[in-house]
Short mmCIF file of C-alpha atoms (C1' of nucleotides) in Angstrom, two decimals:
data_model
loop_
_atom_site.label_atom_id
_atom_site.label_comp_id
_atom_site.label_asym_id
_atom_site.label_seq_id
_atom_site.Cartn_x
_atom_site.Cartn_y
_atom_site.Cartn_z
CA UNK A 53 136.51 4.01 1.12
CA UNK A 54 136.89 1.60 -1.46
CA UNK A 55 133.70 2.91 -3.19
CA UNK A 56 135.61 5.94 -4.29
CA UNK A 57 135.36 6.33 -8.07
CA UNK A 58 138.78 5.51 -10.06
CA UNK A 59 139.37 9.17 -10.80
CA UNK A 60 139.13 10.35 -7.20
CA UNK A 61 141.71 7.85 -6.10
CA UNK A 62 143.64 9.11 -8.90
CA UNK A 63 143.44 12.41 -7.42
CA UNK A 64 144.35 11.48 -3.82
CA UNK A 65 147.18 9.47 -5.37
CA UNK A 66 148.76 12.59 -7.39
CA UNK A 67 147.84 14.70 -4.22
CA UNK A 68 149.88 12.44 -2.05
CA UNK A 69 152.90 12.36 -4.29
CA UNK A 70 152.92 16.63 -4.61
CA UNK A 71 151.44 17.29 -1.30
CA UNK A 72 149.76 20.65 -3.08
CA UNK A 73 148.37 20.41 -6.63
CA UNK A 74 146.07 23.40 -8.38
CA UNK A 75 143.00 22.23 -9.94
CA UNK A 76 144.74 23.18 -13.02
CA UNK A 77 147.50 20.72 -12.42
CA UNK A 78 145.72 18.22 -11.33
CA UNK A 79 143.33 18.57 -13.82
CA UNK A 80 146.07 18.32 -16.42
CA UNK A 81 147.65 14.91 -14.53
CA UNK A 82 144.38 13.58 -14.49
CA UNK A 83 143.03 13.83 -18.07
CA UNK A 84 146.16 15.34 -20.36
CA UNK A 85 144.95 12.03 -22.45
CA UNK A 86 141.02 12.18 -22.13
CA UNK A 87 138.96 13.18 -25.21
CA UNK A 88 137.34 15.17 -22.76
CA UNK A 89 136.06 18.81 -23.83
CA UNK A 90 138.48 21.55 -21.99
CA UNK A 91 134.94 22.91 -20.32
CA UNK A 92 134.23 19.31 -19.30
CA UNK A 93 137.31 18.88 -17.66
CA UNK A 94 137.33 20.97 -15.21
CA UNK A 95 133.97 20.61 -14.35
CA UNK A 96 134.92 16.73 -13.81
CA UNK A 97 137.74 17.67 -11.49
CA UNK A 98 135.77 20.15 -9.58
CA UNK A 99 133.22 17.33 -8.73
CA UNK A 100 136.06 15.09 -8.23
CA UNK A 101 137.52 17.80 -5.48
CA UNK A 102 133.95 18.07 -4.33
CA UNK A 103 133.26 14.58 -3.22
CA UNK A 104 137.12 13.94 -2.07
CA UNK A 105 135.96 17.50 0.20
CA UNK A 106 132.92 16.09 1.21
CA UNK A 107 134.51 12.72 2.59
CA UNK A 108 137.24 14.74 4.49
CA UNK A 109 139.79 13.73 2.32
CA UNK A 110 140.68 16.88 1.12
CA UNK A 111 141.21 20.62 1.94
CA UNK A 112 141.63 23.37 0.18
CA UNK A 113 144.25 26.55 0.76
CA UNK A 114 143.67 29.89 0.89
CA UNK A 115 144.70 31.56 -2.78
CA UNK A 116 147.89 32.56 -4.02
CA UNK A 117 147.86 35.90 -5.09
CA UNK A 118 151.09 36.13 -6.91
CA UNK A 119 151.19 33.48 -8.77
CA UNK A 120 154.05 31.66 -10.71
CA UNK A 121 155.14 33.58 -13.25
CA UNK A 122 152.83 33.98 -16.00
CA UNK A 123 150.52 31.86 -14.27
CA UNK A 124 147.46 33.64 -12.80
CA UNK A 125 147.07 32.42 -8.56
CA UNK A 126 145.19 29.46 -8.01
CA UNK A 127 143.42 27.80 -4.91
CA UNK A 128 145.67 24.65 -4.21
CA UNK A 129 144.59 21.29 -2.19
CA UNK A 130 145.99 19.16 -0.44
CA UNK A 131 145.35 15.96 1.63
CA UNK A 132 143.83 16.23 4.85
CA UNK A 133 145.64 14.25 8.21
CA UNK A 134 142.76 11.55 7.33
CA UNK A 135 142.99 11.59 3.35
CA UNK A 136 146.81 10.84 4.04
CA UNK A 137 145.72 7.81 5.82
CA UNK A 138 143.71 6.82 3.12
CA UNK A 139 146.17 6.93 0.63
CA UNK A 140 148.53 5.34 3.08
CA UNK A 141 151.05 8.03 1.94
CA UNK A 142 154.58 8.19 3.14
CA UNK A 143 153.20 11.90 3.79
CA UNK A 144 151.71 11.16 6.96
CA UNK A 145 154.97 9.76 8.57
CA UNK A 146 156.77 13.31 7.76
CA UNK A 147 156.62 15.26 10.99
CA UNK A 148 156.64 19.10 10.59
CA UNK A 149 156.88 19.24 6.81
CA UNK A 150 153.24 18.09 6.35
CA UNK A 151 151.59 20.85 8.23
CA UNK A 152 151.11 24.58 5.90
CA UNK A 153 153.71 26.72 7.30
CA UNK A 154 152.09 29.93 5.37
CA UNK A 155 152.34 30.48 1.97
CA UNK A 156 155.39 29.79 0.84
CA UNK A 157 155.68 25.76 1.30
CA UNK A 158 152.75 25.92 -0.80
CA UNK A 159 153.43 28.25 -3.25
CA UNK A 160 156.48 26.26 -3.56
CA UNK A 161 155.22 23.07 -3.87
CA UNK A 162 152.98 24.70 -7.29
CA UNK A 163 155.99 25.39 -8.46
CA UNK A 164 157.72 21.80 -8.38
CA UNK A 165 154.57 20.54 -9.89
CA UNK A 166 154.40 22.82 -12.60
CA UNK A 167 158.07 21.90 -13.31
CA UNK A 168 156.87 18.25 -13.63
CA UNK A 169 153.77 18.69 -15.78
CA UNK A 170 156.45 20.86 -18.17
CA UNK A 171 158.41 17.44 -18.27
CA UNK A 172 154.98 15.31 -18.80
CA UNK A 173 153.62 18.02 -21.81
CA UNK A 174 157.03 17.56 -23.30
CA UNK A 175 156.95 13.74 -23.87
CA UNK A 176 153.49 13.39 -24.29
CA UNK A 177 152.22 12.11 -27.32
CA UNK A 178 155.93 11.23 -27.91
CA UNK A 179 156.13 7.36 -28.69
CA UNK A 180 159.83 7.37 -27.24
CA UNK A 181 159.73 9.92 -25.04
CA UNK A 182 158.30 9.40 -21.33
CA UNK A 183 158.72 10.73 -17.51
CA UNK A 184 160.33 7.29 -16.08
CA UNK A 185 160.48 8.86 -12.62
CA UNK A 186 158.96 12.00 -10.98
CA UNK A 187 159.75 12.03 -6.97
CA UNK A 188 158.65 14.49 -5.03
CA UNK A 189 161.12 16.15 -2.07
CA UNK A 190 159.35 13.36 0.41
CA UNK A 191 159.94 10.33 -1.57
CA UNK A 192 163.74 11.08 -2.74
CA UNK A 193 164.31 11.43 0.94
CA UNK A 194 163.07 8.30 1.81
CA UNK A 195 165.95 5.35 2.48
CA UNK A 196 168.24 8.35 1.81
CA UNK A 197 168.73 9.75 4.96
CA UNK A 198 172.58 10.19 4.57
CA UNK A 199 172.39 12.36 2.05
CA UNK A 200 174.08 15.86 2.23
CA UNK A 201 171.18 17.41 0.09
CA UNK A 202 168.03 16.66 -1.07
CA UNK A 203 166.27 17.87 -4.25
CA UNK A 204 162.58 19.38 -4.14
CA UNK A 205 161.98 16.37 -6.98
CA UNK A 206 163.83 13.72 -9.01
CA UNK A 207 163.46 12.68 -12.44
CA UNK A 208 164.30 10.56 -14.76
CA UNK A 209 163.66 10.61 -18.53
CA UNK A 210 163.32 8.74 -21.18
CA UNK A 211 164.71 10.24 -24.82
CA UNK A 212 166.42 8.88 -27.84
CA UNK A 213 166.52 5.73 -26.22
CA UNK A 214 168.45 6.99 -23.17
CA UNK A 215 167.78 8.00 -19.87
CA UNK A 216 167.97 11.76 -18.19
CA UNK A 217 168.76 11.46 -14.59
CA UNK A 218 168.39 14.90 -13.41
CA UNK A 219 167.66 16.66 -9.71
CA UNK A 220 164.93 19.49 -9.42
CA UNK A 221 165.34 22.78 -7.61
CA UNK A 222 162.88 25.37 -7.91
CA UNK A 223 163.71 28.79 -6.64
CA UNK A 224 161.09 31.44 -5.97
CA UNK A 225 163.27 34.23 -5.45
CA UNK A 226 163.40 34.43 -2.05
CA UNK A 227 166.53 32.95 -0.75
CA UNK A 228 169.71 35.32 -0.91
CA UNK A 229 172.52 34.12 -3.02
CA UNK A 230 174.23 33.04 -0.09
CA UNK A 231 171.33 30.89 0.98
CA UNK A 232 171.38 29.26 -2.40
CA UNK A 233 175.37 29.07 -2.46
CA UNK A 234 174.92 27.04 0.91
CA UNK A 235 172.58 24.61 -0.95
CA UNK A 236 175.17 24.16 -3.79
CA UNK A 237 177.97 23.48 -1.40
CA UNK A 238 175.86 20.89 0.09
CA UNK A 239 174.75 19.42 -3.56
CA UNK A 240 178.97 19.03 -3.46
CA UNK A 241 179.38 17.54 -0.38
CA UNK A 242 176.69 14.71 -1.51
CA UNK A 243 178.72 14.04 -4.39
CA UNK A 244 182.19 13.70 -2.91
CA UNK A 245 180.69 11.71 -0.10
CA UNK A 246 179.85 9.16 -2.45
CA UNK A 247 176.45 8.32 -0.40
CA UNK A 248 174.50 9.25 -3.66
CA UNK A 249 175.91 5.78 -5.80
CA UNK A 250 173.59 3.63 -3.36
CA UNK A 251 170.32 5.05 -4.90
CA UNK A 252 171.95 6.54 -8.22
CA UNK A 253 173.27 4.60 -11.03
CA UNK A 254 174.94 8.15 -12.13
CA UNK A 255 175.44 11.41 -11.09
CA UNK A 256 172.37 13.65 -12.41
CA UNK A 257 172.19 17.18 -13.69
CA UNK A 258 170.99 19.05 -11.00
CA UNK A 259 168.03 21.36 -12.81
CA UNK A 260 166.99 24.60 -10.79
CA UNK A 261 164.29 26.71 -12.02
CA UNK A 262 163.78 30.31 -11.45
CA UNK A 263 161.05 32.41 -11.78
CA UNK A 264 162.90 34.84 -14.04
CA UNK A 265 165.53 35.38 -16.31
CA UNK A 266 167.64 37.76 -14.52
CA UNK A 267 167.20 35.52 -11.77
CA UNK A 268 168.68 32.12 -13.45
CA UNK A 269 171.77 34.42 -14.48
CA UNK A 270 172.32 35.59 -10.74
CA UNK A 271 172.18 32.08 -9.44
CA UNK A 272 174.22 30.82 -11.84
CA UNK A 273 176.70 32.98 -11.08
CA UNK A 274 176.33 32.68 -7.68
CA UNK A 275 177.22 28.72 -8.32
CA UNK A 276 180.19 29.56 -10.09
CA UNK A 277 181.33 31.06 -7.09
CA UNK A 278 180.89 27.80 -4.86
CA UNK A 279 182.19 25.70 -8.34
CA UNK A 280 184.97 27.42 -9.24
CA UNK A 281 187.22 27.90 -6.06
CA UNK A 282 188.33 24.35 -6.89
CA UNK A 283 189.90 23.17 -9.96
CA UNK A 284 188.28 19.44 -9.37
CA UNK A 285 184.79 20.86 -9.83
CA UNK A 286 185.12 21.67 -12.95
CA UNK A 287 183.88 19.09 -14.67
CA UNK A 288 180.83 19.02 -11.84
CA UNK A 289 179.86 22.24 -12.62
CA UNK A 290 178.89 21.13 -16.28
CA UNK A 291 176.19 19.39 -14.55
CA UNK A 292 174.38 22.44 -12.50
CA UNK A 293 171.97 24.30 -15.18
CA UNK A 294 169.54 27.17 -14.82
CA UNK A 295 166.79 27.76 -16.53
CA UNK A 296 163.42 30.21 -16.22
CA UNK A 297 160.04 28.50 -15.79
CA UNK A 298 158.29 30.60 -18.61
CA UNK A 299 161.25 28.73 -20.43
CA UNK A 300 159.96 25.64 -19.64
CA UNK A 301 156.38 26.26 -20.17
CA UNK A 302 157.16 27.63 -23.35
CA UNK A 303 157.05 26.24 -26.83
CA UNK A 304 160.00 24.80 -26.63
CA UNK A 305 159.61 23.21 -24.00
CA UNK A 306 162.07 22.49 -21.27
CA UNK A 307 164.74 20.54 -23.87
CA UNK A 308 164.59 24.03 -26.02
CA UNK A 309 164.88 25.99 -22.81
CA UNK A 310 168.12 27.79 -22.19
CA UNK A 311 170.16 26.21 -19.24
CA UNK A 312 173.01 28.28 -18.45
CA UNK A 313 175.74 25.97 -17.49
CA UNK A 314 179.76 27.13 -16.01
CA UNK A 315 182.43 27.42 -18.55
CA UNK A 316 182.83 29.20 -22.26
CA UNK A 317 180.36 27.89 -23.53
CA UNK A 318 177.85 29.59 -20.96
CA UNK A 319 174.88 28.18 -23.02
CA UNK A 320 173.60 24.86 -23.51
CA UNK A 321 169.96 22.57 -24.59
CA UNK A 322 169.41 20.11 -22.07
CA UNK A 323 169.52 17.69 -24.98
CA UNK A 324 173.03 18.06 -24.45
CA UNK A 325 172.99 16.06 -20.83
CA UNK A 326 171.27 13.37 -22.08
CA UNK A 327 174.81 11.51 -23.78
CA UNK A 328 176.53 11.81 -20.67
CA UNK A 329 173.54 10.92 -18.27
CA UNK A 330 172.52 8.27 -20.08
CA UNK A 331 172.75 5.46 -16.99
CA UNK A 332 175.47 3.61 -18.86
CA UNK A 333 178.42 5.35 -18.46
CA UNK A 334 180.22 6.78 -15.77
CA UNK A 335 178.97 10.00 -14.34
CA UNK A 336 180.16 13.05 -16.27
CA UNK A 337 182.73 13.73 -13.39
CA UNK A 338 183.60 10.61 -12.25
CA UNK A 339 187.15 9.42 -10.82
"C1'" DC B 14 124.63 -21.21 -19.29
"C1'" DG B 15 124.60 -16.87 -22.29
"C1'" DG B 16 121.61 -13.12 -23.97
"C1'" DT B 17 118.46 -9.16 -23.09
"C1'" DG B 18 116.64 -4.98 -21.47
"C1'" DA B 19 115.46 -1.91 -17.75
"C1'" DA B 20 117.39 0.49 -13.86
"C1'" DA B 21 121.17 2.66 -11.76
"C1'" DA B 22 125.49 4.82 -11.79
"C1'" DT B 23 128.66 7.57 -13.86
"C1'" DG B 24 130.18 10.86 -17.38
"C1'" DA B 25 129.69 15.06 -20.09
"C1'" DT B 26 127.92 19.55 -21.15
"C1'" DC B 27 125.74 23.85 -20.51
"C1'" DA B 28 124.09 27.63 -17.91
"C1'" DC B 29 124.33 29.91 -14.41
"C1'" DC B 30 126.09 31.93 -9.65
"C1'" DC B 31 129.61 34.45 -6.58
"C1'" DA B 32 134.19 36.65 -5.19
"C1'" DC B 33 138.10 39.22 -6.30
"C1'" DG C 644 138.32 39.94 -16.75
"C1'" DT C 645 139.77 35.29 -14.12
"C1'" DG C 646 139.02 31.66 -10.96
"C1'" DG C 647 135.99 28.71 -8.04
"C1'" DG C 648 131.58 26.60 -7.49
"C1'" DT C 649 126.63 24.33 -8.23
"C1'" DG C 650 122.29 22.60 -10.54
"C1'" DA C 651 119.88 20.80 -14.36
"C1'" DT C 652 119.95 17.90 -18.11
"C1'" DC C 653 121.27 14.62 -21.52
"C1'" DA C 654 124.49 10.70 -22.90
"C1'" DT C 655 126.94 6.68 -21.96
"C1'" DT C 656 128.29 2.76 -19.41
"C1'" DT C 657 127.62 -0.65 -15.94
"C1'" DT C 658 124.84 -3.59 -13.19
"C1'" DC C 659 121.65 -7.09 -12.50
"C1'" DA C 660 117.36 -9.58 -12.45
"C1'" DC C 661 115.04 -12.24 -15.63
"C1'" DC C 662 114.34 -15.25 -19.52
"C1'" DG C 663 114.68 -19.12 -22.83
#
DNA sequence: CGGTGAAAATGATCACCCAC
DNA sequence: GTGGGTGATCATTTTCACCG
């Protein structure tokens, strides 16, 4: 296998970090900084998907039909039980969580990817701007196994010569609110349990993305709930924000998104996290 | 040994096709 | 219309045997 061209092992490298990409998205991680023509481009990462297909490396799942949210569906692939091998992913050691279960663990997985590439569009051609870190739910989880809760990704980003720690949550819309309050609750127990300083140098925002507006607002409120019974989560709950993905994907981009964060001011620019998560002070609630 | 040129591999583009 | 796919063709890069 090691006759595969440096762009397919690109592509079964990205495919083993996000377990389901679109052609789209991978198309986009592959050759964001090619000179490329857009028509080329795809036709490169078809062939690319082609051969990886052809070797067993790769398979492809049936269509989403829905979509993300101003996104048309797409076909997504993923690593076969053999391309996982290949890559020597941590992938293949995950029992259960590998396999499809229906649509929604892949729909899902679109979605964390598509948060990422917002991230990636944002700093690119930015000289001091840059993803540091981009873990997928698999890869914060490993050596973390006493962790209350676990993110669907972690990032960490460079701006204004600081760093953005932040965790990633993207919600679909189909948990209840009580579902979601659960998760919160756990995102709280992880932080008073103190397991998080091993891997952490400081407490991150914790970033969850809806597919709507409406949506953002109901789970933010729904976190209040969870936040606000106790007066020593106060200064927590600065770190939980909400934002849409169309936000994100937007001109603006995810630092001109609106994050809804607890408190009067109701409003804030992620901007505003970097200061306080800038891996050099104490974490925003610390003590 | 380095330089050269033909052959081979890879990359890029266009023009189509089909399914929904 | 959009998305997914293939074949033909031309361009570019890499490889490699051969030469002085």
């Amino acid at each position: 296998m090691s006759a595969l061209p440096l762009r397919d092992r690109a592509a079964l490298a990205e495919l083993s970090a996000q377990r389901f990409l679109s052609r789209r998205q991978l198309e986009e991680l592959l050759l964001a900084e090619s000179t490329l023509a857009a028509g080329s481009r795809t036709t490169v990462v078809k062939r690319i998907l082609r051969r990886l297909r052809e070797r067993g490396l790769v398979q492809v799942s049936p269509r989403l039909f829905e979509g993300l949210d101003g996104i048309p569906g797409e076909t997504a692939y993923s690593l076969t039980p053999v391309g996982r091998r290949v890559v020597g992913s941590g992938l293949a050691e995950q029992r259960g969580r590998g396999a499809v279960r229906g649509n929604f663990l892949l729909a899902h997985a679109l979605m964390v990817a598509e948060i990422g590439l917002c991230f990636r569009r944002c700093a690119r051609g930015k000289a001091d701007e840059s993803v540091l870190i981009w873990e997928s739910d698999w890869q914060v989880a490993e050596g973390r196994s006493g962790w209350a809760a676990l993110p669907d990704a972690r990032l960490v980003y460079a701006i204004e010569g600081r760093q953005l720690h932040a965790f990633i949550e993207a919600d679909r819309g189909t948990e209840g609110a009580r579902f979601f309050a659960g998760k919160i609750a756990r995102y709280l127990d992880l932080y008073h349990s103190g397991a998080w300083r091993g891997g952490l140098p400081v407490w991150p925002l914790v970033l969850t993305v809806t597919l709507t507006e409406p949506r953002a607002r109901e789970l933010w409120r729904s976190s209040e709930g969870v936040l606000g019974a106790r007066a020593e989560n106060a200064a927590l709950a600065r770190t939980f924000r909400f934002a849409a993905l169309a936000e994100l994907r937007g001109e603006a981009g995810p630092f001109g998104a609106i994050w809804r964060v607890s408190g009067t001011d109701s409003v804030r620019r992620l901007r505003d996290g970097v200061a306080r998560n800038d891996g050099t002070t104490d974490p925003p609630c610390a003590g």
